[in-house]
Amino acid sequence: MDDRVPILRVFFYRSENGNEPVREWLKELRKEDRRTVGEDIKTAQFGWPLGMPLIRKIEKDLWEVRSNITDGIARTFFTVNGDTMVLLHGFVKKSQETPQNELKTARRRLRNIFGG
């Protein structure tokens, strides 16, 4: 049992209609890949703040957890507000560049949280 105290509380972003897109995305992954992503998020939760290779800052208030899984590299975009980590968006990266549509989704959800 892990008796360390987490630095961050972790929540899934919830849309206006009650969906939790990151939770739904995780359910689509293979069990072992879900476990890998979950362990990487837990490492961030207990070790915050962290940097590369696990965590990369994208821009103000937006970071990604980088997880090596069976089909490539899973990216889980998140934000931190105080002691709270909100998982905004997840996808499996297939190319060198982060696709703009994936980044737009994360930014839109970030704006939904902070307004603007």
XYZ file of C-alpha atoms in Angstrom:
116
model
C 0.000 0.000 0.000
C 1.211 3.500 -0.855
C 1.121 5.630 2.286
C 2.559 8.760 0.666
C 0.298 11.772 0.501
C -0.480 12.945 -3.054
C 0.522 16.498 -3.920
C -2.353 16.847 -6.384
C -5.936 15.627 -6.352
C -6.880 14.264 -9.784
C -10.213 14.888 -11.495
C -11.569 14.143 -14.926
C -12.813 17.088 -16.968
C -16.601 16.845 -17.173
C -18.509 18.345 -20.100
C -21.789 20.217 -19.686
C -23.717 17.050 -20.548
C -21.842 15.075 -17.868
C -19.417 13.140 -20.100
C -15.867 12.536 -18.936
C -13.940 12.294 -22.227
C -10.607 11.200 -20.740
C -12.252 8.432 -18.718
C -14.072 7.275 -21.887
C -10.817 7.364 -23.890
C -9.023 5.330 -21.227
C -11.735 2.649 -21.364
C -10.990 2.220 -25.084
C -7.326 1.401 -24.425
C -5.984 -2.078 -23.742
C -5.892 -2.999 -20.076
C -2.087 -2.881 -19.881
C -2.044 0.515 -21.645
C -4.661 1.880 -19.219
C -2.458 0.720 -16.376
C 0.600 2.450 -17.893
C -1.249 5.752 -18.384
C -2.702 5.506 -14.881
C 0.712 4.869 -13.319
C 2.188 7.843 -15.201
C -0.633 10.111 -14.022
C -0.108 8.809 -10.478
C 3.623 9.605 -10.740
C 2.682 13.181 -11.683
C 0.126 13.321 -8.864
C 2.665 12.289 -6.221
C 5.760 13.991 -7.673
C 4.439 17.325 -8.938
C 6.056 19.390 -10.340
C 7.892 17.110 -12.780
C 9.512 17.645 -16.166
C 10.667 15.662 -19.145
C 10.540 12.906 -20.163
C 7.215 12.263 -18.359
C 5.706 15.756 -18.228
C 5.992 18.476 -20.845
C 4.626 21.992 -20.501
C 2.683 22.919 -23.637
C 1.777 26.501 -22.738
C 0.442 28.526 -19.814
C -1.785 26.281 -17.645
C -1.470 23.296 -20.034
C 0.794 20.251 -19.665
C 0.886 16.716 -21.040
C 1.691 13.355 -19.488
C 3.643 11.274 -22.017
C 3.064 7.519 -21.723
C 4.665 4.813 -23.858
C 1.960 2.295 -24.746
C 1.536 -0.564 -27.209
C 0.342 1.537 -30.166
C 2.638 4.533 -29.713
C 2.744 7.376 -27.242
C -0.359 8.314 -25.284
C -0.736 11.967 -24.413
C -2.939 13.124 -21.576
C -3.392 16.893 -21.486
C -4.047 18.389 -18.059
C -4.128 21.603 -16.099
C -3.258 22.328 -12.496
C -5.145 24.756 -10.299
C -3.839 24.900 -6.736
C -3.696 21.293 -5.551
C -5.995 19.995 -8.292
C -5.011 18.271 -11.543
C -7.774 18.143 -14.153
C -7.369 15.635 -16.990
C -8.618 17.496 -20.067
C -7.988 15.329 -23.123
C -6.241 12.116 -24.131
C -5.140 10.638 -27.440
C -2.513 8.344 -28.947
C 0.073 10.293 -30.884
C 0.917 8.793 -34.275
C 3.252 11.473 -35.692
C 6.121 13.685 -34.537
C 3.955 16.814 -34.198
C 1.018 17.136 -31.847
C -2.066 17.396 -34.096
C -3.657 20.847 -33.905
C -7.168 19.423 -33.476
C -6.035 17.575 -30.317
C -4.501 20.770 -28.943
C -7.663 22.739 -29.786
C -9.779 20.244 -27.857
C -7.569 20.603 -24.767
C -7.578 24.412 -25.040
C -11.361 24.534 -25.388
C -11.835 22.412 -22.272
C -9.291 24.540 -20.418
C -11.308 27.677 -21.320
C -14.476 25.939 -20.098
C -12.828 25.514 -16.702
C -11.245 28.950 -16.326
C -13.585 30.957 -18.543
C -12.496 33.172 -21.399
